Amino acid sequence: MSAIQVYSEIGFLEGVILHPPGPEVENMTPKNAQRALYSDILNLSVARREYNQLECLLQKLAPTFRVMDLLKDILRSSEIREKIVKKACYNEGRPKLIDTLLDLNETQLAKQLVQGVPLERTTLSGYLSNEHFSLRPLHNFFFTRDASVTMGDRVLISRMANRVRDREAQIMQAIFDYHPRFRVQTINPNEEISGKDNISIEGGDLLIAAENITLVGLGTRTTSGGIDFLTKMLSVRKKKHHILVQELPSSPESFIHLDMVFTMLDHDSCMVYEPLIMKSNKYQTIQIDIDNGKVFSIRNVENLVSALASLGMVLKPSFCGGEKDTMTQEREQWHSGANFFAVGPGKLIGYNRNVHTLENLYQSGYEIIKSKDVIDSKTDLSTIEKYVLTIDGAELSRGGGGVRCMTMPFKRKII
C-alpha cells in the first residue's frame, strides 16, 4: 500500500499532517506582522485552545502526524541534519550558524528551525540590530496546506510567494524525502527553474477535484508561471488531464488562495463564494486541456461549476455567507467561511463562527455538530450521512485561514 495517495478532495481521510501553533506565533510584534504576512497578531493561548479542538477531532477520525515529530525523527540522522541545516542557513544568508545548529540535539534543532534562532548580541552589529532572530520564526507554519500538496502518488513542494516561508517548504520536502513512513517522489520547482524566475505556486491554490481534474487559483500566491510549471508536471505522464484556473482578486487579503472561495464538499456538491465564483465579474476562469503530453486547448469558460459539469462533475453549490445578503457573504468569506475540510464525502470540518454559511449547509441536509460532542463520544458519526463538525475559530481565523488551510492530507481512500 502506498503511503501517499490523494486523488480527490473528499476521499475518506487516512493520513494528515498538522502543526499546532507554537511560540513562533508569539515571536511576532505589530512592527513585523506585515512582513510575517499577518494583518494582526494572535493570542497564542486562545489559538492553541481552538486548534486543540481540531487536532483532537482529527485524532478521532484518522491517523494524524505532527510536523515537529516527523522533523525530529529525520534529524536523528547526522547526514540528513547537515543537509537541512546547510540548506536553510545558506538560503537565508546565515552560514555562520551552521556549526552552532549542528551541535544541537534533534529536539533543540527542530525547535530552532521552526521557532527561530535568537540573534546573539555579542557583536556591536548584533547589539544595534533591530532584528530579534538570526533565522526568523515560521509564523505561518500552522497553515500546513501551503508548503506542499499531495497530488496522486506524488508530493509537489510549493515555491512560496514570500521568502519568509521558504523554510516551511524545505522542511516539508525533507520529511517526505527522508522519513521512512513516506520516502515519496517529491517535485520541487526550485530544483527545475531559475531562482530569478517570478514563479510561485502554493498548496492552498490547488484542489484535486478528480484524478484527471485539478483546480488552481491564479492570484497573489500562485502565478501564471507557477501554473505553467504545474501544467508541465501533469503533462509528463501523457494522460488526459484538465486544469481549471480561477483568477483571484489581489485584495482584500482573504482572497489569497482558491480554497478561500471554493472547496469540495461531496460527490455532488461544493462550497462557493458566490460573488466571485457564480456571478458575472472581471475575474477569468480558464480551462487548460492536456493529452498525450501536450496542451491541446486553452480557453475561457463561464465558471468553475459549469466547467466541472461539462467534464462530468455536476455539483450543487452551497453558499458562503448564505444567498441573501452581500455584506454577510463578504464578512463570512473574510473569516474563511468557504474553507471547509472534508474527512469523507459529505463529512466536513469548519469554523462555528460562520453561522449563515452553516445555515445554508443545514438547509442542504447537513447536520451541524459541535466538535466537543464528537471528542467526548457523545455523538456517533457512523449513523449520520452528512455533517459539519464545528470548531471555535475566533482567534485562528484572524491568522487568515480555515480548517483546510491547517491540514495537509497525504492519504485518502480512492472513491
mmCIF file of C-alpha atoms in Angstrom:
data_model
loop_
_atom_site.group_PDB
_atom_site.id
_atom_site.type_symbol
_atom_site.label_atom_id
_atom_site.label_comp_id
_atom_site.label_asym_id
_atom_site.label_seq_id
_atom_site.Cartn_x
_atom_site.Cartn_y
_atom_site.Cartn_z
ATOM 1 C CA MET A 1 0.000 0.000 0.000
ATOM 2 C CA SER A 2 1.329 3.401 -0.971
ATOM 3 C CA ALA A 3 1.956 5.826 1.887
ATOM 4 C CA ILE A 4 0.926 8.657 -0.426
ATOM 5 C CA GLN A 5 -2.430 8.678 -2.185
ATOM 6 C CA VAL A 6 -4.726 11.638 -2.827
ATOM 7 C CA TYR A 7 -6.925 11.529 -5.919
ATOM 8 C CA SER A 8 -9.771 13.713 -4.647
ATOM 9 C CA GLU A 9 -10.643 16.359 -2.087
ATOM 10 C CA ILE A 10 -13.307 14.210 -0.433
ATOM 11 C CA GLY A 11 -11.951 10.648 -0.215
ATOM 12 C CA PHE A 12 -12.072 9.205 3.317
ATOM 13 C CA LEU A 13 -9.097 10.601 5.200
ATOM 14 C CA GLU A 14 -6.349 8.092 6.049
ATOM 15 C CA GLY A 15 -3.471 10.364 7.000
ATOM 16 C CA VAL A 16 -2.960 14.067 7.709
ATOM 17 C CA ILE A 17 -0.056 16.264 8.832
ATOM 18 C CA LEU A 18 -0.667 19.067 11.348
ATOM 19 C CA HIS A 19 1.374 21.703 13.122
ATOM 20 C CA PRO A 20 -0.205 23.226 16.242
ATOM 21 C CA PRO A 21 0.696 26.927 16.526
ATOM 22 C CA GLY A 22 3.587 27.381 18.942
ATOM 23 C CA PRO A 23 5.951 30.089 20.220
ATOM 24 C CA GLU A 24 6.722 31.075 16.628
ATOM 25 C CA VAL A 25 3.270 32.695 16.524
ATOM 26 C CA GLU A 26 4.094 34.850 19.548
ATOM 27 C CA ASN A 27 7.550 35.708 18.200
ATOM 28 C CA MET A 28 5.923 38.480 16.259
ATOM 29 C CA THR A 29 5.092 42.105 17.022
ATOM 30 C CA PRO A 30 2.878 44.717 15.355
ATOM 31 C CA LYS A 31 6.058 46.074 13.738
ATOM 32 C CA ASN A 32 6.836 42.874 11.847
ATOM 33 C CA ALA A 33 3.351 41.388 11.495
ATOM 34 C CA GLN A 34 3.005 42.578 7.907
ATOM 35 C CA ARG A 35 6.365 41.105 6.980
ATOM 36 C CA ALA A 36 5.171 37.862 8.553
ATOM 37 C CA LEU A 37 2.071 38.049 6.298
ATOM 38 C CA TYR A 38 -0.379 38.783 9.098
ATOM 39 C CA SER A 39 -2.742 41.722 9.383
ATOM 40 C CA ASP A 40 -2.961 41.184 13.146
ATOM 41 C CA ILE A 41 -1.107 39.373 15.919
ATOM 42 C CA LEU A 42 -2.637 36.288 17.525
ATOM 43 C CA ASN A 43 -3.212 35.357 21.159
ATOM 44 C CA LEU A 44 -1.345 32.037 21.272
ATOM 45 C CA SER A 45 -3.153 30.558 24.279
ATOM 46 C CA VAL A 46 -6.554 31.102 22.654
ATOM 47 C CA ALA A 47 -5.351 29.944 19.231
ATOM 48 C CA ARG A 48 -3.867 26.774 20.751
ATOM 49 C CA ARG A 49 -7.106 26.050 22.596
ATOM 50 C CA GLU A 50 -9.083 26.353 19.370
ATOM 51 C CA TYR A 51 -6.531 24.338 17.394
ATOM 52 C CA ASN A 52 -6.643 21.607 20.029
ATOM 53 C CA GLN A 53 -10.298 21.040 19.129
ATOM 54 C CA LEU A 54 -9.280 20.421 15.524
ATOM 55 C CA GLU A 55 -6.429 18.082 16.424
ATOM 56 C CA CYS A 56 -8.465 16.062 18.934
ATOM 57 C CA LEU A 57 -11.280 15.810 16.401
ATOM 58 C CA LEU A 58 -8.989 14.557 13.646
ATOM 59 C CA GLN A 59 -7.346 12.075 16.011
ATOM 60 C CA LYS A 60 -10.792 10.512 16.416
ATOM 61 C CA LEU A 61 -11.226 10.221 12.667
ATOM 62 C CA ALA A 62 -7.864 9.411 11.060
ATOM 63 C CA PRO A 63 -4.127 8.914 11.686
ATOM 64 C CA THR A 64 -2.592 12.304 12.469
ATOM 65 C CA PHE A 65 1.060 13.333 12.480
ATOM 66 C CA ARG A 66 2.772 16.463 13.742
ATOM 67 C CA VAL A 67 5.406 18.273 11.713
ATOM 68 C CA MET A 68 7.671 18.597 14.770
ATOM 69 C CA ASP A 69 7.590 14.844 15.497
ATOM 70 C CA LEU A 70 8.350 13.926 11.884
ATOM 71 C CA LEU A 71 11.107 16.543 11.732
ATOM 72 C CA LYS A 72 12.742 15.279 14.922
ATOM 73 C CA ASP A 73 12.688 11.744 13.521
ATOM 74 C CA ILE A 74 14.703 12.655 10.441
ATOM 75 C CA LEU A 75 17.075 14.980 12.332
ATOM 76 C CA ARG A 76 18.443 11.943 14.220
ATOM 77 C CA SER A 77 20.464 11.202 11.089
ATOM 78 C CA SER A 78 23.637 13.307 11.069
ATOM 79 C CA GLU A 79 23.735 13.229 7.261
ATOM 80 C CA ILE A 80 20.145 14.476 6.909
ATOM 81 C CA ARG A 81 20.510 17.100 9.639
ATOM 82 C CA GLU A 82 23.578 18.509 7.866
ATOM 83 C CA LYS A 83 21.673 18.770 4.571
ATOM 84 C CA ILE A 84 18.723 20.515 6.201
ATOM 85 C CA VAL A 85 20.782 22.951 8.273
ATOM 86 C CA LYS A 86 23.115 23.907 5.437
ATOM 87 C CA LYS A 87 20.239 24.439 3.029
ATOM 88 C CA ALA A 88 18.358 26.665 5.480
ATOM 89 C CA CYS A 89 21.395 28.696 6.522
ATOM 90 C CA TYR A 90 22.775 29.262 3.022
ATOM 91 C CA ASN A 91 19.334 30.093 1.659
ATOM 92 C CA GLU A 92 18.821 32.754 4.343
ATOM 93 C CA GLY A 93 22.370 34.130 4.271
ATOM 94 C CA ARG A 94 23.382 32.809 7.703
ATOM 95 C CA PRO A 95 26.213 30.303 7.032
ATOM 96 C CA LYS A 96 27.911 31.202 10.350
ATOM 97 C CA LEU A 97 25.033 29.487 12.190
ATOM 98 C CA ILE A 98 25.721 26.058 10.679
ATOM 99 C CA ASP A 99 28.183 24.725 13.265
ATOM 100 C CA THR A 100 26.128 26.033 16.190
ATOM 101 C CA LEU A 101 22.944 24.410 14.915
ATOM 102 C CA LEU A 102 24.652 21.112 14.131
ATOM 103 C CA ASP A 103 25.765 20.881 17.774
ATOM 104 C CA LEU A 104 22.121 20.777 18.944
ATOM 105 C CA ASN A 105 20.203 17.558 19.534
ATOM 106 C CA GLU A 106 17.259 16.756 17.291
ATOM 107 C CA THR A 107 14.652 18.230 19.672
ATOM 108 C CA GLN A 108 16.516 21.513 20.139
ATOM 109 C CA LEU A 109 17.287 21.770 16.417
ATOM 110 C CA ALA A 110 13.693 21.108 15.353
ATOM 111 C CA LYS A 111 12.524 23.872 17.684
ATOM 112 C CA GLN A 112 15.027 26.391 16.374
ATOM 113 C CA LEU A 113 14.277 25.576 12.737
ATOM 114 C CA VAL A 114 10.589 26.283 13.351
ATOM 115 C CA GLN A 115 10.514 28.760 16.239
ATOM 116 C CA GLY A 116 13.537 30.771 15.120
ATOM 117 C CA VAL A 117 17.173 31.183 16.157
ATOM 118 C CA PRO A 118 17.535 34.137 18.552
ATOM 119 C CA LEU A 119 20.034 36.781 17.452
ATOM 120 C CA GLU A 120 23.148 36.867 19.620
ATOM 121 C CA ARG A 121 24.121 40.330 20.848
ATOM 122 C CA THR A 122 27.846 39.521 21.144
ATOM 123 C CA THR A 123 28.960 41.989 18.458
ATOM 124 C CA LEU A 124 28.233 45.662 18.007
ATOM 125 C CA SER A 125 26.322 44.898 14.799
ATOM 126 C CA GLY A 126 24.230 42.356 16.649
ATOM 127 C CA TYR A 127 23.727 44.693 19.591
ATOM 128 C CA LEU A 128 22.496 47.507 17.330
ATOM 129 C CA SER A 129 20.325 45.306 15.116
ATOM 130 C CA ASN A 130 16.554 45.798 15.108
ATOM 131 C CA GLU A 131 16.110 42.082 14.396
ATOM 132 C CA HIS A 132 15.357 39.576 17.144
ATOM 133 C CA PHE A 133 16.308 36.422 15.228
ATOM 134 C CA SER A 134 19.135 35.215 13.014
ATOM 135 C CA LEU A 135 16.771 32.665 11.454
ATOM 136 C CA ARG A 136 13.258 34.042 11.596
ATOM 137 C CA PRO A 137 10.377 32.087 13.157
ATOM 138 C CA LEU A 138 7.950 30.333 10.817
ATOM 139 C CA HIS A 139 4.893 32.308 11.909
ATOM 140 C CA ASN A 140 2.636 30.759 9.234
ATOM 141 C CA PHE A 141 3.588 27.093 9.551
ATOM 142 C CA PHE A 142 0.355 26.057 11.249
ATOM 143 C CA PHE A 143 -1.158 26.504 7.792
ATOM 144 C CA THR A 144 0.448 23.230 6.701
ATOM 145 C CA ARG A 145 -1.577 23.162 3.473
ATOM 146 C CA ASP A 146 0.530 25.835 1.816
ATOM 147 C CA ALA A 147 4.058 24.413 1.731
ATOM 148 C CA SER A 148 3.311 21.112 -0.038
ATOM 149 C CA VAL A 149 0.435 19.287 -1.676
ATOM 150 C CA THR A 150 -0.222 15.602 -2.360
ATOM 151 C CA MET A 151 -1.188 15.012 -5.976
ATOM 152 C CA GLY A 152 -1.973 11.380 -6.690
ATOM 153 C CA ASP A 153 1.093 9.416 -5.564
ATOM 154 C CA ARG A 154 3.490 12.384 -5.646
ATOM 155 C CA VAL A 155 4.077 15.447 -3.496
ATOM 156 C CA LEU A 156 4.509 18.865 -5.065
ATOM 157 C CA ILE A 157 6.716 21.100 -2.933
ATOM 158 C CA SER A 158 5.472 24.653 -3.088
ATOM 159 C CA ARG A 159 7.518 27.539 -4.361
ATOM 160 C CA MET A 160 6.320 30.086 -1.835
ATOM 161 C CA ALA A 161 5.372 33.569 -2.970
ATOM 162 C CA ASN A 162 7.141 35.108 0.028
ATOM 163 C CA ARG A 163 10.698 34.241 1.006
ATOM 164 C CA VAL A 164 9.803 34.324 4.719
ATOM 165 C CA ARG A 165 8.060 30.979 4.126
ATOM 166 C CA ASP A 166 10.778 29.174 2.136
ATOM 167 C CA ARG A 167 11.939 27.134 5.140
ATOM 168 C CA GLU A 168 8.428 25.681 5.551
ATOM 169 C CA ALA A 169 8.674 24.136 2.088
ATOM 170 C CA GLN A 170 12.235 22.930 2.770
ATOM 171 C CA ILE A 171 11.123 21.167 5.960
ATOM 172 C CA MET A 172 8.144 19.509 4.251
ATOM 173 C CA GLN A 173 10.346 18.289 1.403
ATOM 174 C CA ALA A 174 12.854 16.854 3.880
ATOM 175 C CA ILE A 175 10.074 14.999 5.705
ATOM 176 C CA PHE A 176 8.711 13.467 2.501
ATOM 177 C CA ASP A 177 12.168 12.725 1.085
ATOM 178 C CA TYR A 178 13.719 11.156 4.166
ATOM 179 C CA HIS A 179 11.141 9.952 6.678
ATOM 180 C CA PRO A 180 10.753 6.150 6.430
ATOM 181 C CA ARG A 181 6.960 6.495 6.593
ATOM 182 C CA PHE A 182 6.994 8.310 3.248
ATOM 183 C CA ARG A 183 10.134 8.343 1.047
ATOM 184 C CA VAL A 184 7.990 9.519 -1.811
ATOM 185 C CA GLN A 185 8.765 11.228 -5.104
ATOM 186 C CA THR A 186 8.772 14.956 -4.434
ATOM 187 C CA ILE A 187 8.669 17.549 -7.185
ATOM 188 C CA ASN A 188 10.220 20.902 -6.337
ATOM 189 C CA PRO A 189 10.002 23.814 -8.793
ATOM 190 C CA ASN A 190 13.075 25.352 -7.140
ATOM 191 C CA GLU A 191 15.172 22.460 -8.438
ATOM 192 C CA GLU A 192 13.969 22.836 -12.008
ATOM 193 C CA ILE A 193 13.653 26.553 -12.672
ATOM 194 C CA SER A 194 15.872 29.579 -12.264
ATOM 195 C CA GLY A 195 15.790 31.333 -8.906
ATOM 196 C CA LYS A 196 15.303 34.587 -10.802
ATOM 197 C CA ASP A 197 12.046 33.449 -12.381
ATOM 198 C CA ASN A 198 8.945 35.136 -10.998
ATOM 199 C CA ILE A 199 7.217 31.836 -10.331
ATOM 200 C CA SER A 200 5.260 30.774 -7.268
ATOM 201 C CA ILE A 201 2.737 28.050 -6.500
ATOM 202 C CA GLU A 202 1.184 27.281 -3.099
ATOM 203 C CA GLY A 203 -0.897 24.399 -1.810
ATOM 204 C CA GLY A 204 -3.904 26.496 -0.834
ATOM 205 C CA ASP A 205 -4.431 27.245 -4.521
ATOM 206 C CA LEU A 206 -4.539 23.569 -5.583
ATOM 207 C CA LEU A 207 -7.641 21.379 -5.334
ATOM 208 C CA ILE A 208 -7.742 17.788 -6.551
ATOM 209 C CA ALA A 209 -11.270 17.633 -7.968
ATOM 210 C CA ALA A 210 -10.707 14.197 -9.519
ATOM 211 C CA GLU A 211 -7.810 12.052 -10.722
ATOM 212 C CA ASN A 212 -7.907 13.864 -14.064
ATOM 213 C CA ILE A 213 -9.139 17.305 -12.934
ATOM 214 C CA THR A 214 -7.114 19.866 -10.986
ATOM 215 C CA LEU A 215 -8.390 23.264 -9.877
ATOM 216 C CA VAL A 216 -5.894 26.062 -9.299
ATOM 217 C CA GLY A 217 -6.097 29.683 -8.204
ATOM 218 C CA LEU A 218 -4.246 32.420 -10.070
ATOM 219 C CA GLY A 219 -3.510 35.325 -7.762
ATOM 220 C CA THR A 220 -1.028 36.816 -5.328
ATOM 221 C CA ARG A 221 0.357 33.445 -4.167
ATOM 222 C CA THR A 222 0.282 31.388 -7.381
ATOM 223 C CA THR A 223 1.465 32.989 -10.612
ATOM 224 C CA SER A 224 0.822 32.094 -14.241
ATOM 225 C CA GLY A 225 4.385 30.755 -14.356
ATOM 226 C CA GLY A 226 3.597 28.505 -11.405
ATOM 227 C CA ILE A 227 0.562 27.156 -13.244
ATOM 228 C CA ASP A 228 2.709 26.625 -16.357
ATOM 229 C CA PHE A 229 5.043 24.523 -14.196
ATOM 230 C CA LEU A 230 2.049 22.551 -12.879
ATOM 231 C CA THR A 231 0.826 22.011 -16.439
ATOM 232 C CA LYS A 232 4.228 20.689 -17.474
ATOM 233 C CA MET A 233 4.320 18.405 -14.419
ATOM 234 C CA LEU A 234 0.890 16.961 -15.225
ATOM 235 C CA SER A 235 1.814 16.520 -18.894
ATOM 236 C CA VAL A 236 4.717 14.192 -18.156
ATOM 237 C CA ARG A 237 2.523 11.129 -17.600
ATOM 238 C CA LYS A 238 0.916 11.640 -21.024
ATOM 239 C CA LYS A 239 -2.598 11.076 -19.726
ATOM 240 C CA LYS A 240 -5.634 13.229 -20.428
ATOM 241 C CA HIS A 241 -5.957 15.916 -17.760
ATOM 242 C CA HIS A 242 -7.955 19.102 -17.270
ATOM 243 C CA ILE A 243 -6.780 22.145 -15.306
ATOM 244 C CA LEU A 244 -9.364 24.750 -14.338
ATOM 245 C CA VAL A 245 -7.807 28.092 -13.434
ATOM 246 C CA GLN A 246 -9.707 30.655 -11.371
ATOM 247 C CA GLU A 247 -8.321 34.173 -11.328
ATOM 248 C CA LEU A 248 -8.480 35.732 -7.859
ATOM 249 C CA PRO A 249 -8.619 39.372 -6.693
ATOM 250 C CA SER A 250 -5.362 40.803 -5.346
ATOM 251 C CA SER A 251 -7.238 42.361 -2.426
ATOM 252 C CA PRO A 252 -8.522 42.056 0.188
ATOM 253 C CA GLU A 253 -6.075 39.512 1.592
ATOM 254 C CA SER A 254 -8.834 36.993 2.301
ATOM 255 C CA PHE A 255 -8.610 36.008 -1.379
ATOM 256 C CA ILE A 256 -5.029 34.750 -1.105
ATOM 257 C CA HIS A 257 -5.882 31.183 -2.188
ATOM 258 C CA LEU A 258 -8.542 29.389 -4.188
ATOM 259 C CA ASP A 259 -9.692 27.423 -1.136
ATOM 260 C CA MET A 260 -10.875 30.691 0.400
ATOM 261 C CA VAL A 261 -13.604 30.933 -2.248
ATOM 262 C CA PHE A 262 -14.189 27.326 -3.358
ATOM 263 C CA THR A 263 -13.954 23.917 -1.662
ATOM 264 C CA MET A 264 -15.346 20.457 -2.439
ATOM 265 C CA LEU A 265 -17.963 19.062 -0.047
ATOM 266 C CA ASP A 266 -19.265 15.808 -1.552
ATOM 267 C CA HIS A 267 -19.504 13.874 -4.817
ATOM 268 C CA ASP A 268 -22.246 16.225 -5.939
ATOM 269 C CA SER A 269 -21.713 19.480 -4.029
ATOM 270 C CA CYS A 270 -19.257 22.291 -3.404
ATOM 271 C CA MET A 271 -18.944 25.452 -1.319
ATOM 272 C CA VAL A 272 -18.598 28.709 -3.224
ATOM 273 C CA TYR A 273 -18.195 32.387 -2.533
ATOM 274 C CA GLU A 274 -20.994 33.374 -4.879
ATOM 275 C CA PRO A 275 -19.921 36.902 -5.944
ATOM 276 C CA LEU A 276 -16.647 35.609 -7.371
ATOM 277 C CA ILE A 277 -17.477 32.070 -8.479
ATOM 278 C CA MET A 278 -21.050 32.300 -9.763
ATOM 279 C CA LYS A 279 -21.774 35.919 -10.680
ATOM 280 C CA SER A 280 -20.509 37.919 -13.634
ATOM 281 C CA ASN A 281 -17.266 39.736 -12.805
ATOM 282 C CA LYS A 282 -13.917 40.655 -14.320
ATOM 283 C CA TYR A 283 -12.030 37.605 -12.997
ATOM 284 C CA GLN A 284 -11.417 34.933 -15.617
ATOM 285 C CA THR A 285 -11.974 31.200 -15.404
ATOM 286 C CA ILE A 286 -9.744 29.344 -17.859
ATOM 287 C CA GLN A 287 -9.686 25.685 -18.874
ATOM 288 C CA ILE A 288 -6.429 24.001 -19.937
ATOM 289 C CA ASP A 289 -6.754 20.575 -21.557
ATOM 290 C CA ILE A 290 -3.791 18.196 -21.729
ATOM 291 C CA ASP A 291 -3.489 14.957 -23.717
ATOM 292 C CA ASN A 292 -0.573 12.799 -24.796
ATOM 293 C CA GLY A 293 1.900 15.067 -23.022
ATOM 294 C CA LYS A 294 0.784 18.291 -24.705
ATOM 295 C CA VAL A 295 -1.613 21.164 -24.150
ATOM 296 C CA PHE A 296 -4.194 20.956 -26.921
ATOM 297 C CA SER A 297 -6.606 23.626 -25.706
ATOM 298 C CA ILE A 298 -6.673 26.770 -23.545
ATOM 299 C CA ARG A 299 -9.926 28.725 -23.418
ATOM 300 C CA ASN A 300 -12.135 30.838 -21.194
ATOM 301 C CA VAL A 301 -15.135 29.155 -19.596
ATOM 302 C CA GLU A 302 -18.123 30.551 -17.730
ATOM 303 C CA ASN A 303 -17.184 29.486 -14.191
ATOM 304 C CA LEU A 304 -15.781 26.575 -12.200
ATOM 305 C CA VAL A 305 -19.164 24.976 -11.536
ATOM 306 C CA SER A 306 -20.265 24.921 -15.180
ATOM 307 C CA ALA A 307 -16.805 23.809 -16.360
ATOM 308 C CA LEU A 308 -16.811 20.902 -13.916
ATOM 309 C CA ALA A 309 -20.301 19.948 -15.101
ATOM 310 C CA SER A 310 -19.042 19.822 -18.700
ATOM 311 C CA LEU A 311 -16.364 17.380 -17.500
ATOM 312 C CA GLY A 312 -18.931 15.112 -15.848
ATOM 313 C CA MET A 313 -18.800 16.535 -12.306
ATOM 314 C CA VAL A 314 -22.222 18.038 -11.686
ATOM 315 C CA LEU A 315 -22.053 19.927 -8.388
ATOM 316 C CA LYS A 316 -24.743 21.749 -6.478
ATOM 317 C CA PRO A 317 -23.217 24.864 -4.888
ATOM 318 C CA SER A 318 -23.720 25.843 -1.275
ATOM 319 C CA PHE A 319 -23.050 29.465 -0.459
ATOM 320 C CA CYS A 320 -20.517 31.076 1.869
ATOM 321 C CA GLY A 321 -22.483 33.583 3.951
ATOM 322 C CA GLY A 322 -25.816 32.351 2.562
ATOM 323 C CA GLU A 323 -27.645 33.660 -0.505
ATOM 324 C CA LYS A 324 -29.451 36.791 0.639
ATOM 325 C CA ASP A 325 -27.027 39.445 1.804
ATOM 326 C CA THR A 326 -23.803 40.514 0.073
ATOM 327 C CA MET A 327 -22.423 42.077 3.254
ATOM 328 C CA THR A 328 -22.868 38.805 5.159
ATOM 329 C CA GLN A 329 -21.186 36.900 2.330
ATOM 330 C CA GLU A 330 -18.215 39.270 2.461
ATOM 331 C CA ARG A 331 -17.905 39.050 6.249
ATOM 332 C CA GLU A 332 -18.011 35.258 6.348
ATOM 333 C CA GLN A 333 -15.650 34.884 3.393
ATOM 334 C CA TRP A 334 -13.192 37.087 5.303
ATOM 335 C CA HIS A 335 -13.412 34.618 8.194
ATOM 336 C CA SER A 336 -12.749 31.561 5.979
ATOM 337 C CA GLY A 337 -16.419 30.691 5.569
ATOM 338 C CA ALA A 338 -15.746 28.868 2.289
ATOM 339 C CA ASN A 339 -12.727 26.995 3.651
ATOM 340 C CA PHE A 340 -14.044 23.534 4.566
ATOM 341 C CA PHE A 341 -12.003 20.365 5.016
ATOM 342 C CA ALA A 342 -13.620 17.054 4.066
ATOM 343 C CA VAL A 343 -12.751 13.927 6.071
ATOM 344 C CA GLY A 344 -15.006 11.957 3.715
ATOM 345 C CA PRO A 345 -17.788 12.606 1.194
ATOM 346 C CA GLY A 346 -20.265 14.983 2.857
ATOM 347 C CA LYS A 347 -18.285 14.867 6.124
ATOM 348 C CA LEU A 348 -16.820 18.280 6.831
ATOM 349 C CA ILE A 349 -14.998 20.396 9.400
ATOM 350 C CA GLY A 350 -15.302 24.187 9.563
ATOM 351 C CA TYR A 351 -15.489 27.192 11.873
ATOM 352 C CA ASN A 352 -18.595 27.656 14.036
ATOM 353 C CA ARG A 353 -18.483 31.462 13.678
ATOM 354 C CA ASN A 354 -19.811 31.446 10.099
ATOM 355 C CA VAL A 355 -23.433 30.961 11.076
ATOM 356 C CA HIS A 356 -25.050 31.930 7.756
ATOM 357 C CA THR A 357 -22.806 29.527 5.874
ATOM 358 C CA LEU A 358 -23.700 26.755 8.315
ATOM 359 C CA GLU A 359 -27.385 27.575 7.986
ATOM 360 C CA ASN A 360 -27.074 27.236 4.213
ATOM 361 C CA LEU A 361 -25.469 23.816 4.657
ATOM 362 C CA TYR A 362 -28.168 22.804 7.143
ATOM 363 C CA GLN A 363 -30.796 23.668 4.534
ATOM 364 C CA SER A 364 -28.920 21.360 2.155
ATOM 365 C CA GLY A 365 -29.220 18.418 4.533
ATOM 366 C CA TYR A 366 -26.082 18.689 6.661
ATOM 367 C CA GLU A 367 -26.298 18.091 10.397
ATOM 368 C CA ILE A 368 -24.301 20.718 12.333
ATOM 369 C CA ILE A 369 -22.381 19.108 15.213
ATOM 370 C CA LYS A 370 -20.132 20.662 17.842
ATOM 371 C CA SER A 371 -16.644 19.170 17.866
ATOM 372 C CA LYS A 372 -16.812 18.694 21.642
ATOM 373 C CA ASP A 373 -19.708 16.241 21.255
ATOM 374 C CA VAL A 374 -17.568 14.061 18.991
ATOM 375 C CA ILE A 375 -14.415 14.387 21.095
ATOM 376 C CA ASP A 376 -16.387 13.415 24.219
ATOM 377 C CA SER A 377 -18.017 10.487 22.330
ATOM 378 C CA LYS A 378 -21.498 11.932 22.780
ATOM 379 C CA THR A 379 -22.261 11.690 19.062
ATOM 380 C CA ASP A 380 -21.946 8.593 16.883
ATOM 381 C CA LEU A 381 -20.944 9.848 13.441
ATOM 382 C CA SER A 382 -21.398 6.424 11.835
ATOM 383 C CA THR A 383 -25.159 6.959 11.891
ATOM 384 C CA ILE A 384 -25.040 10.366 10.172
ATOM 385 C CA GLU A 385 -24.718 10.610 6.404
ATOM 386 C CA LYS A 386 -23.841 14.318 6.014
ATOM 387 C CA TYR A 387 -22.444 16.542 8.721
ATOM 388 C CA VAL A 388 -20.343 19.578 9.541
ATOM 389 C CA LEU A 389 -18.185 19.340 12.646
ATOM 390 C CA THR A 390 -17.612 22.842 14.004
ATOM 391 C CA ILE A 391 -14.611 24.159 15.906
ATOM 392 C CA ASP A 392 -14.109 27.526 17.581
ATOM 393 C CA GLY A 393 -12.354 29.936 15.258
ATOM 394 C CA ALA A 394 -12.497 33.398 16.786
ATOM 395 C CA GLU A 395 -8.699 33.590 17.091
ATOM 396 C CA LEU A 396 -7.478 31.129 14.440
ATOM 397 C CA SER A 397 -9.461 32.860 11.697
ATOM 398 C CA ARG A 398 -7.584 36.088 12.409
ATOM 399 C CA GLY A 399 -4.486 34.352 11.079
ATOM 400 C CA GLY A 400 -6.088 34.382 7.636
ATOM 401 C CA GLY A 401 -7.134 30.781 7.045
ATOM 402 C CA GLY A 402 -9.566 27.999 7.846
ATOM 403 C CA VAL A 403 -9.552 24.268 8.530
ATOM 404 C CA ARG A 404 -8.454 23.275 5.031
ATOM 405 C CA CYS A 405 -5.519 25.666 5.361
ATOM 406 C CA MET A 406 -4.441 23.969 8.608
ATOM 407 C CA THR A 407 -4.423 20.395 7.285
ATOM 408 C CA MET A 408 -2.070 18.624 4.876
ATOM 409 C CA PRO A 409 -3.669 15.280 3.899
ATOM 410 C CA PHE A 410 -1.272 12.754 2.398
ATOM 411 C CA LYS A 411 -3.573 9.755 2.061
ATOM 412 C CA ARG A 412 -7.230 9.304 1.213
ATOM 413 C CA LYS A 413 -9.264 6.281 0.135
ATOM 414 C CA ILE A 414 -9.929 6.159 -3.574
ATOM 415 C CA ILE A 415 -13.657 6.633 -4.100
#
